[in-house]
PDB file of C-alpha atoms in Angstrom:
ATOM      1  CA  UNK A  12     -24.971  13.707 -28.286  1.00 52.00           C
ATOM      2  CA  UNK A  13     -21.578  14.379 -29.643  1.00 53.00           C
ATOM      3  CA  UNK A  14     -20.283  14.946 -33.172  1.00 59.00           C
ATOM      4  CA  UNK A  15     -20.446  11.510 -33.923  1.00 79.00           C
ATOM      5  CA  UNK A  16     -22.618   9.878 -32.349  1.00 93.00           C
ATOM      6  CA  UNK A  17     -25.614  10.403 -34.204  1.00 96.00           C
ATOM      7  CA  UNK A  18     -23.579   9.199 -37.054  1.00 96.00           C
ATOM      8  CA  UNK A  19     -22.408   6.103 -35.274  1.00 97.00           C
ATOM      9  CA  UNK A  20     -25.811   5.072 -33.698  1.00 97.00           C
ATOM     10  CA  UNK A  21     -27.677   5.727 -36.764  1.00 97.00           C
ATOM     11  CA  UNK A  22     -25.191   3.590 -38.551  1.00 97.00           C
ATOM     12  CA  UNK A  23     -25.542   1.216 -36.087  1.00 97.00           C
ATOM     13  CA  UNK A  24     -29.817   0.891 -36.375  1.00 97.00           C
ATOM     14  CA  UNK A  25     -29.258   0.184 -39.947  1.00 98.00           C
ATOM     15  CA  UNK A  26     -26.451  -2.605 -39.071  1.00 98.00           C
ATOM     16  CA  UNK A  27     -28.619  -4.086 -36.829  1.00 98.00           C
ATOM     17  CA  UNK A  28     -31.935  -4.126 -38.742  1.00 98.00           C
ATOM     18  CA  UNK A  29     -30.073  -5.123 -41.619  1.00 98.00           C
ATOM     19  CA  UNK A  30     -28.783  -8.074 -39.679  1.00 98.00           C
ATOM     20  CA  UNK A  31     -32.127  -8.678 -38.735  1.00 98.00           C
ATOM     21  CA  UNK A  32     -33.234  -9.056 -42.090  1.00 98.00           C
ATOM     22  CA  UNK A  33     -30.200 -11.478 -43.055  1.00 98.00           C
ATOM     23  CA  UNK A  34     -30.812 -13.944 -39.682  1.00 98.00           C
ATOM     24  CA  UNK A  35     -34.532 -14.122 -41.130  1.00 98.00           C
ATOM     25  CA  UNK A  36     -33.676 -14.849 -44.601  1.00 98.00           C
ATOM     26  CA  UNK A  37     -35.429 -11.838 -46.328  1.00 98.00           C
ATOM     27  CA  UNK A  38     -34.328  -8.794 -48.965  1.00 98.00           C
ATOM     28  CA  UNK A  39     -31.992  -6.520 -47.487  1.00 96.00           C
ATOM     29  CA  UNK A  40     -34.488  -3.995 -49.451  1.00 97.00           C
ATOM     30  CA  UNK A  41     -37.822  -6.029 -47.511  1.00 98.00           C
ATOM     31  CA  UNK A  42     -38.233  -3.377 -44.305  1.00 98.00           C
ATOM     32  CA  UNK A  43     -37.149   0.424 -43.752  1.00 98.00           C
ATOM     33  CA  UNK A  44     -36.074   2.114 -41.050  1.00 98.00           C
ATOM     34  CA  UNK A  45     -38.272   4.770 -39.369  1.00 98.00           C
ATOM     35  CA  UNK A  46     -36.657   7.327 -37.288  1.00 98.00           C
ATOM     36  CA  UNK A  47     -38.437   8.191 -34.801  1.00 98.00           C
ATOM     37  CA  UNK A  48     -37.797  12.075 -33.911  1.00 97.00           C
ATOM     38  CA  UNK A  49     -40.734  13.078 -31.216  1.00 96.00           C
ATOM     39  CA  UNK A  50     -39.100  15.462 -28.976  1.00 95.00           C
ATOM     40  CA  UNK A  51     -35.605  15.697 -31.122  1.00 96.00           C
ATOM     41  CA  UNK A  52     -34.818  19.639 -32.351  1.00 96.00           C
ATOM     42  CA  UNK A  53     -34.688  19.670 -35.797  1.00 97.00           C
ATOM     43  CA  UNK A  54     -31.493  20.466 -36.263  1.00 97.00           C
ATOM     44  CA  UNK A  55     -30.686  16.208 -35.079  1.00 97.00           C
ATOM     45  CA  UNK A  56     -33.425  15.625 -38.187  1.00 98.00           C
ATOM     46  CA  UNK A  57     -31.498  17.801 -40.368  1.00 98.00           C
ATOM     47  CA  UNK A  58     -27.781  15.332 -39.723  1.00 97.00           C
ATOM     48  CA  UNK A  59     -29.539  12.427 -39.712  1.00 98.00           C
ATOM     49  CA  UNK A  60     -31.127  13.527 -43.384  1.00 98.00           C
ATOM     50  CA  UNK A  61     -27.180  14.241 -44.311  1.00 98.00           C
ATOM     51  CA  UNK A  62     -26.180  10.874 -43.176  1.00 97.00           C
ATOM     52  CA  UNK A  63     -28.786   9.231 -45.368  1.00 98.00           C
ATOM     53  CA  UNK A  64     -31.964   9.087 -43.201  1.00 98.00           C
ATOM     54  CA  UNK A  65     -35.270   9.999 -45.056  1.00 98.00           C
ATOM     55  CA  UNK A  66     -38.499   8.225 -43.335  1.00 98.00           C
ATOM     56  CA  UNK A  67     -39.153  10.340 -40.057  1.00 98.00           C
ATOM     57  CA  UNK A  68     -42.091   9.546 -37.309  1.00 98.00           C
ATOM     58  CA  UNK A  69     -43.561  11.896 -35.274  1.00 98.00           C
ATOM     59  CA  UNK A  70     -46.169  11.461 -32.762  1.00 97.00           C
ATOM     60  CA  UNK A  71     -47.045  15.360 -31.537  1.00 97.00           C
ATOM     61  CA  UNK A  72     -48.361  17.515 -34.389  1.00 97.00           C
ATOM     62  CA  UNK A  73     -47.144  20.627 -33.393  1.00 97.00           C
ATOM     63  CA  UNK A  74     -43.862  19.957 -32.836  1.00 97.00           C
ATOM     64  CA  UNK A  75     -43.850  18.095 -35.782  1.00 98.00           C
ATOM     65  CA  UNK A  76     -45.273  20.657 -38.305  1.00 98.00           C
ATOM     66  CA  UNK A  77     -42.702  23.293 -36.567  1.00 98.00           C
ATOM     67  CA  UNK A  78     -40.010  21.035 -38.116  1.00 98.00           C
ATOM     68  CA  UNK A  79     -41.603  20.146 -41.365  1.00 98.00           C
ATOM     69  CA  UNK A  80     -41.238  24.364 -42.023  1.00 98.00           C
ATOM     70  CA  UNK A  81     -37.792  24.293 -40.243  1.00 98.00           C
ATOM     71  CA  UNK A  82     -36.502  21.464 -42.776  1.00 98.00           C
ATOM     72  CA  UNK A  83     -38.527  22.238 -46.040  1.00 97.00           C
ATOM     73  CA  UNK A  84     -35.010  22.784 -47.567  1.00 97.00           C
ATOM     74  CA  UNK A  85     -34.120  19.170 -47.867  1.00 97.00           C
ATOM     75  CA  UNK A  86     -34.997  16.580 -50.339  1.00 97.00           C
ATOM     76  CA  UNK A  87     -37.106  13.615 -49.707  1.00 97.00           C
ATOM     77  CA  UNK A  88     -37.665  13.640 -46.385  1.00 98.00           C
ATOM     78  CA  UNK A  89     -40.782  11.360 -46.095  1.00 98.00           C
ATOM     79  CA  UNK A  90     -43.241  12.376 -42.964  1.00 98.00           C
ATOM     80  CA  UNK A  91     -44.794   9.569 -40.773  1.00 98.00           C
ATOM     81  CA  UNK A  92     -47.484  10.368 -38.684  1.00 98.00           C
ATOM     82  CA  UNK A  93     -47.384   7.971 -35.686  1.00 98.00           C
ATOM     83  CA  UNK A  94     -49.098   9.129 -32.447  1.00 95.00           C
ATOM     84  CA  UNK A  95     -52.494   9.430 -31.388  1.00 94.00           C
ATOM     85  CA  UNK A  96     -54.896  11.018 -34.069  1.00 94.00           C
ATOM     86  CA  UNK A  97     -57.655  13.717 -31.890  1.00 93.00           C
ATOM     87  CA  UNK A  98     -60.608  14.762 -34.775  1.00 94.00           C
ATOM     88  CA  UNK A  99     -59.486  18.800 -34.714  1.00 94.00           C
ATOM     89  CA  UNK A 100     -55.816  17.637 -36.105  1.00 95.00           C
ATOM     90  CA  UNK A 101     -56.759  15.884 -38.918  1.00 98.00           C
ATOM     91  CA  UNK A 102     -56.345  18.399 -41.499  1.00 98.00           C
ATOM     92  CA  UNK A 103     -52.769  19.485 -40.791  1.00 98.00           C
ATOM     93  CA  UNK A 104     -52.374  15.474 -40.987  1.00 98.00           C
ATOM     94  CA  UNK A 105     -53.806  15.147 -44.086  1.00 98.00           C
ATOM     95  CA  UNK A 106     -51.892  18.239 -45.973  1.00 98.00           C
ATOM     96  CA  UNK A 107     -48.534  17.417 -44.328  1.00 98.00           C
ATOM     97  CA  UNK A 108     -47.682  13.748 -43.763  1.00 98.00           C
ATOM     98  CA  UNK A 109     -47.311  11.430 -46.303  1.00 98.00           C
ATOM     99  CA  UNK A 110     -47.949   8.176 -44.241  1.00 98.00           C
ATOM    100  CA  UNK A 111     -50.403   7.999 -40.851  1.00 98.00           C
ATOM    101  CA  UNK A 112     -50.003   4.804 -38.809  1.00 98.00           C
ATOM    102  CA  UNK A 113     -52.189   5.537 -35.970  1.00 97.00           C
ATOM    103  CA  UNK A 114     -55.949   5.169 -37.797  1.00 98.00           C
ATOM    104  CA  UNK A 115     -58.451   3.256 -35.441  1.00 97.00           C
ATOM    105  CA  UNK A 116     -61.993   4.841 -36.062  1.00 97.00           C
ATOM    106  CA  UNK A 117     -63.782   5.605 -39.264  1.00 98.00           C
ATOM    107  CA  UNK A 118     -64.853   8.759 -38.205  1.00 98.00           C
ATOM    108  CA  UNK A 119     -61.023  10.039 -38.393  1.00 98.00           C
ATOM    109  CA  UNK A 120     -60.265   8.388 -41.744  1.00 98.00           C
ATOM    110  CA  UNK A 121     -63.081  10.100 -43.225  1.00 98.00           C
ATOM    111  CA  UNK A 122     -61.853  13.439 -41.910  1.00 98.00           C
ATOM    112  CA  UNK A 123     -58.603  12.544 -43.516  1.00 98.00           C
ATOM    113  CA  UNK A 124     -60.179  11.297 -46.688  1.00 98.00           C
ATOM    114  CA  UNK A 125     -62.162  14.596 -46.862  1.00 98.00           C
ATOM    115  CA  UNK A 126     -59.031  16.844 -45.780  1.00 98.00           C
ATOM    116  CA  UNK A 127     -56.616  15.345 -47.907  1.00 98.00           C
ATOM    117  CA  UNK A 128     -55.753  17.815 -50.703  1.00 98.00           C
ATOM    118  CA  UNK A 129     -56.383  16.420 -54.068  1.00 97.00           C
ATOM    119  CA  UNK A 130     -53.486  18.142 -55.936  1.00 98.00           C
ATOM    120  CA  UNK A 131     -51.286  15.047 -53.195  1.00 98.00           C
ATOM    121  CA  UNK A 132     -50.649  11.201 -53.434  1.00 98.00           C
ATOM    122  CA  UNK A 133     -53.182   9.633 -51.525  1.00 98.00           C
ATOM    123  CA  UNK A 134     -52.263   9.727 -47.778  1.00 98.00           C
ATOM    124  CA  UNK A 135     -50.681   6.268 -46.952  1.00 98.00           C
ATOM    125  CA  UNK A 136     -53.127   4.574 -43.850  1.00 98.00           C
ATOM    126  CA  UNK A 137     -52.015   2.004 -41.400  1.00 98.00           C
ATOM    127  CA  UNK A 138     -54.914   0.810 -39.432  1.00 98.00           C
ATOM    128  CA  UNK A 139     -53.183   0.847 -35.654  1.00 98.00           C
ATOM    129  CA  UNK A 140     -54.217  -2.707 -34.139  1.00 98.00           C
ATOM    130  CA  UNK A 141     -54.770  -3.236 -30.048  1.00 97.00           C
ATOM    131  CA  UNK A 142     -53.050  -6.919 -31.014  1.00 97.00           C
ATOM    132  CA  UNK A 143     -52.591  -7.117 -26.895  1.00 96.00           C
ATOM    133  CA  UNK A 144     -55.938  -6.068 -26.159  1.00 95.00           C
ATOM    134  CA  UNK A 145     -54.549  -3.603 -23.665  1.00 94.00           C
ATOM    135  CA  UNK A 146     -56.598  -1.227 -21.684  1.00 91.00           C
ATOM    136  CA  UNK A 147     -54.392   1.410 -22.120  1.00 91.00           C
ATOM    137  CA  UNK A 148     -53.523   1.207 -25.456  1.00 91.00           C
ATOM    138  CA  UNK A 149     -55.452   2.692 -28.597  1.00 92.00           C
ATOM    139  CA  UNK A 150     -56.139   0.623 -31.602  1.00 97.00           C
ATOM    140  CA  UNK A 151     -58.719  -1.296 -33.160  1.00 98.00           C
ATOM    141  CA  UNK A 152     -59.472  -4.760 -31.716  1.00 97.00           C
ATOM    142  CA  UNK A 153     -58.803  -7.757 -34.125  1.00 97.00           C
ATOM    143  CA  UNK A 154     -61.923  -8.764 -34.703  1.00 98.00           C
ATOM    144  CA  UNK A 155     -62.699  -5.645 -35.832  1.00 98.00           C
ATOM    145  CA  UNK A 156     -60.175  -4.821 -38.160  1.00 98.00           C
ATOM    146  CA  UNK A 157     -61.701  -6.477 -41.368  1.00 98.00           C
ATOM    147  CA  UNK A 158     -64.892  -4.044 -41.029  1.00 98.00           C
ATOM    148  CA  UNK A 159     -63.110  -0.895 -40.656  1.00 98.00           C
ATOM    149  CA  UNK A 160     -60.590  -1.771 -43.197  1.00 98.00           C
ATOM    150  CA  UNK A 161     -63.310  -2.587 -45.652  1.00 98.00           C
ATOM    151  CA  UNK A 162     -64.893   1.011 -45.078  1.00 98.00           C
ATOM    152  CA  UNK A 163     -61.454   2.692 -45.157  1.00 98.00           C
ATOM    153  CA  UNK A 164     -60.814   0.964 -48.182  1.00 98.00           C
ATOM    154  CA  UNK A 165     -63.661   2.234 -50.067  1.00 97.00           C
ATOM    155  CA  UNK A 166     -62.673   6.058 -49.370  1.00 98.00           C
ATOM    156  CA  UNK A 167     -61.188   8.420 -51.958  1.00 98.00           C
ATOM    157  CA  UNK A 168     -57.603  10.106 -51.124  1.00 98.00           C
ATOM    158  CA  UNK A 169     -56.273   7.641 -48.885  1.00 98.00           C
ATOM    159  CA  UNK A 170     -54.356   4.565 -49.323  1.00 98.00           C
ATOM    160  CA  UNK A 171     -54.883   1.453 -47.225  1.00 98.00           C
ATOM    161  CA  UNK A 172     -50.972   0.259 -46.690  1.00 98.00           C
ATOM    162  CA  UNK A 173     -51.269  -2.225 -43.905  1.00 98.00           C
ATOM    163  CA  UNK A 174     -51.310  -2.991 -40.047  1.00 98.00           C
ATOM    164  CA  UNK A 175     -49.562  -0.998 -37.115  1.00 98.00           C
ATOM    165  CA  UNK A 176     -49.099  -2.371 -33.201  1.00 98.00           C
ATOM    166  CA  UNK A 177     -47.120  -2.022 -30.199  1.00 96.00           C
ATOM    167  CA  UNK A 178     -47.865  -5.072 -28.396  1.00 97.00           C
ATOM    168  CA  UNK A 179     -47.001  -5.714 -24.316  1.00 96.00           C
ATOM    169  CA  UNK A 180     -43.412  -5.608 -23.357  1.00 95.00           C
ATOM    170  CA  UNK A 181     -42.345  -9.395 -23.622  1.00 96.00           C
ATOM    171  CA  UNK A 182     -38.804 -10.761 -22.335  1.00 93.00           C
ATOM    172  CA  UNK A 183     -38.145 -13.776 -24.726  1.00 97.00           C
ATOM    173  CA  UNK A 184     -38.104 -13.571 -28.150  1.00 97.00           C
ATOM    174  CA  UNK A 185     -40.572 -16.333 -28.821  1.00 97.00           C
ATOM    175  CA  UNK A 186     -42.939 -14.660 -26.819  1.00 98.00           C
ATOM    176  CA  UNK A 187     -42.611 -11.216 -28.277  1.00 98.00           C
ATOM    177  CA  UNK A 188     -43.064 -12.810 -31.652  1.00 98.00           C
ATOM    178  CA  UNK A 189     -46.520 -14.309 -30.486  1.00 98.00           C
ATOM    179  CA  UNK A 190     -47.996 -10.820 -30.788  1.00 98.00           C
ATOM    180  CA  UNK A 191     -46.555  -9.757 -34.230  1.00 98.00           C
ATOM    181  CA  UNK A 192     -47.509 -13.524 -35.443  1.00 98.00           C
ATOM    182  CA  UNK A 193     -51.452 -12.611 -35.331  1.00 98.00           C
ATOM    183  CA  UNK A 194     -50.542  -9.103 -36.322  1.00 98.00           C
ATOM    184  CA  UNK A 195     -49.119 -10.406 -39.496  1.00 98.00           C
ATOM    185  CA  UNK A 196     -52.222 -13.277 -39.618  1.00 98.00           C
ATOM    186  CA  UNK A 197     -54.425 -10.234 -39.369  1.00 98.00           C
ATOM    187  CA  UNK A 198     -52.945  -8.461 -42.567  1.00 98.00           C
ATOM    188  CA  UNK A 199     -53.279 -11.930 -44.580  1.00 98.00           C
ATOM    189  CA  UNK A 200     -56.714 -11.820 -43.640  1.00 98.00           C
ATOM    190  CA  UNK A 201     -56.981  -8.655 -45.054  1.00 98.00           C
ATOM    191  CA  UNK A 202     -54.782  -9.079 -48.108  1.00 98.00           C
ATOM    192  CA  UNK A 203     -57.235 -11.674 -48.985  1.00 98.00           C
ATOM    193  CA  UNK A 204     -60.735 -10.159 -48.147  1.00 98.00           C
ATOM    194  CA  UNK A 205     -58.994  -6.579 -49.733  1.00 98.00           C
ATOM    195  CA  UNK A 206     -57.202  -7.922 -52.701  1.00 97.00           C
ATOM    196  CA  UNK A 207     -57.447  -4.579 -54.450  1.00 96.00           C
ATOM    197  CA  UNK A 208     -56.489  -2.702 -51.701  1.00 96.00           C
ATOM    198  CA  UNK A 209     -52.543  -1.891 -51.469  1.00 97.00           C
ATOM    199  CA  UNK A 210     -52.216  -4.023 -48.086  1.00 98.00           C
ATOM    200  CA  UNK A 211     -48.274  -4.169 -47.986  1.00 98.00           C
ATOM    201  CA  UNK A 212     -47.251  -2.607 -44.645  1.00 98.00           C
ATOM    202  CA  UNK A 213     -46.819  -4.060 -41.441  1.00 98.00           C
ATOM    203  CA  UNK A 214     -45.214  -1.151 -39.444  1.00 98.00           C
ATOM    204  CA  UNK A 215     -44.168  -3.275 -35.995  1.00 98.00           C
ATOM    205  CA  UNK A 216     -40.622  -3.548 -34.123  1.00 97.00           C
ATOM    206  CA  UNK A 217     -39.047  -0.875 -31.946  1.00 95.00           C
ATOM    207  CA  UNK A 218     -35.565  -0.987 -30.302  1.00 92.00           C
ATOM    208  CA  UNK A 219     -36.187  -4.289 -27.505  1.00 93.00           C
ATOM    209  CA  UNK A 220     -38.149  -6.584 -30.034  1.00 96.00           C
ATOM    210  CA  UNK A 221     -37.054  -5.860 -33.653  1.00 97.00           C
ATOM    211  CA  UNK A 222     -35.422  -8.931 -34.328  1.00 98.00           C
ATOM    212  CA  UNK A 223     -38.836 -10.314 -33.448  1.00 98.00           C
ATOM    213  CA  UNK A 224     -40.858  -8.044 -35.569  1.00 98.00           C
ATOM    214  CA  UNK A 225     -38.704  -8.848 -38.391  1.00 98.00           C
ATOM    215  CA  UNK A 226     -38.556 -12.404 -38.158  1.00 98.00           C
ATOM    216  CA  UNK A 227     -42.861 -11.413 -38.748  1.00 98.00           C
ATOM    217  CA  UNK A 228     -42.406  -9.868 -41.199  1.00 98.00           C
ATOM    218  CA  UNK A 229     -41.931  -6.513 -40.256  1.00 98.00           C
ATOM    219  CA  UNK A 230     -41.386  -3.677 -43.565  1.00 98.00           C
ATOM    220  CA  UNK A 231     -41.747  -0.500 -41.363  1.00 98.00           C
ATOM    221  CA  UNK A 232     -39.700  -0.779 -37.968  1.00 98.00           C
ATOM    222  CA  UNK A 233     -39.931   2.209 -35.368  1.00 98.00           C
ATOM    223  CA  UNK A 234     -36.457   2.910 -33.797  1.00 97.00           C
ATOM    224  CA  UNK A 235     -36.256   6.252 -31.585  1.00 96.00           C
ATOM    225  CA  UNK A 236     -34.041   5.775 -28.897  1.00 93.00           C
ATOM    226  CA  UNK A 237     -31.634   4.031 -30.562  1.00 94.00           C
ATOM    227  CA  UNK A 238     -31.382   6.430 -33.131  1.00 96.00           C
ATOM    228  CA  UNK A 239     -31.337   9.997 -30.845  1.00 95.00           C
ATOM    229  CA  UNK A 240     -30.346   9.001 -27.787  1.00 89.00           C
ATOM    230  CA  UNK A 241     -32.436   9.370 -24.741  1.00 80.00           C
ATOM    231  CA  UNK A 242     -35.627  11.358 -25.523  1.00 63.00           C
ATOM    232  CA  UNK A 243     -35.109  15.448 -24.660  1.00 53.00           C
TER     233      UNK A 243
END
């Protein structure tokens, strides 16, 4: 990227989510934008933190960890775990990130809950949802979400925030809001069979369906690409 382009296209996400959130009648304040920096050096993390930029998601713990010691200068920076979650990286998870979006099995939120240092917060959980029901894809079916979130609920040093998807590629908006509909149903559900849990998250939208997601209600939206550039 050149000098300015991070500036401009990060400028520009914000513009366009903020637009979002005007088209769809909702708080300016009502959903945050999450960078997300998987394969970006740090040093990209580093000007988008000067230009304003706090909540980062990463999906390879590694890399990400490498920059969490590379960038432990700077203020604020807020660390979202996003990818897929494998039992013998759970502790790194639970003493580094402040937020893990990717949670579909109780066995790895009770690593977390056990692995979570008690001198932190409580680690912010988004139960990741298969709201497509695609082979491919991880998450928990939704049927099965109230069950798990009821046991994650009940365990000590984590936070039950809310719901996270990436449903199927759709073309139209109507039918890429189909999708993000039930995933938002799905946390009402929840909200109401949880009422003391802290169910306010629905981490959904990335670059081709974010007006969507936020017309759904969307408070977390993913934007990588159109952020960064083309992924390095």
């Amino acid at each position: 990227m050149t000098d300015n382009a991070l500036p401009e296209s990060l400028a520009s996400a914000r513009e366009r989510l903020r637009q979002a959130l005007e088209d769809a009648g909702r708080s300016p304040a009502s959903a945050t934008l999450l960078a997300v920096s998987k394969t970006k050096p740090a040093e990209m993390l580093r000007e988008a933190w000067q230009h304003g930029q706090r909540e980062f998601g990463e999906n390879y713990l590694q890399e990400a960890l490498d920059k969490q010691m590379a960038l432990e200068d700077l203020d604020g920076i807020v660390w979202h775990f996003i990818g897929p979650l494998q039992s013998n990286k759970t502790r790194a998870v639970a003493e580094q990130f402040a937020w893990v979006h990717s949670v579909d099995r109780l066995k790895i939120a009770k690593r977390l809950s056990e692995q979570r240092p008690e001198a932190l917060p409580p680690l912010n959980v988004c139960l990741q949802v298969n709201i497509s029901r695609e082979a491919t894809k991880s998450g928990v079916l939704p049927e099965d979400a109230l069950a798990l979130a009821q046991e994650i609920a009940a365990l000590p040093g984590l936070a039950l925030r809310g719901l996270m998807a990436i449903p199927a590629p759709a073309e139209t908006l109507e039918a890429q809001r189909q999708p993000l509909a039930a995933l938002r149903q799905l946390l009402e559900e929840l909200q109401a069979a949880l009422p003391d849990a802290p169910l306010d998250t629905l981490s959904m939208g990335m670059s081709d369906d974010l007006e969507a997601a936020v017309l759904e209600g969307a408070t977390l939206v993913r934007l990588g690409t159109a952020i960064f550039g083309a992924r390095g």
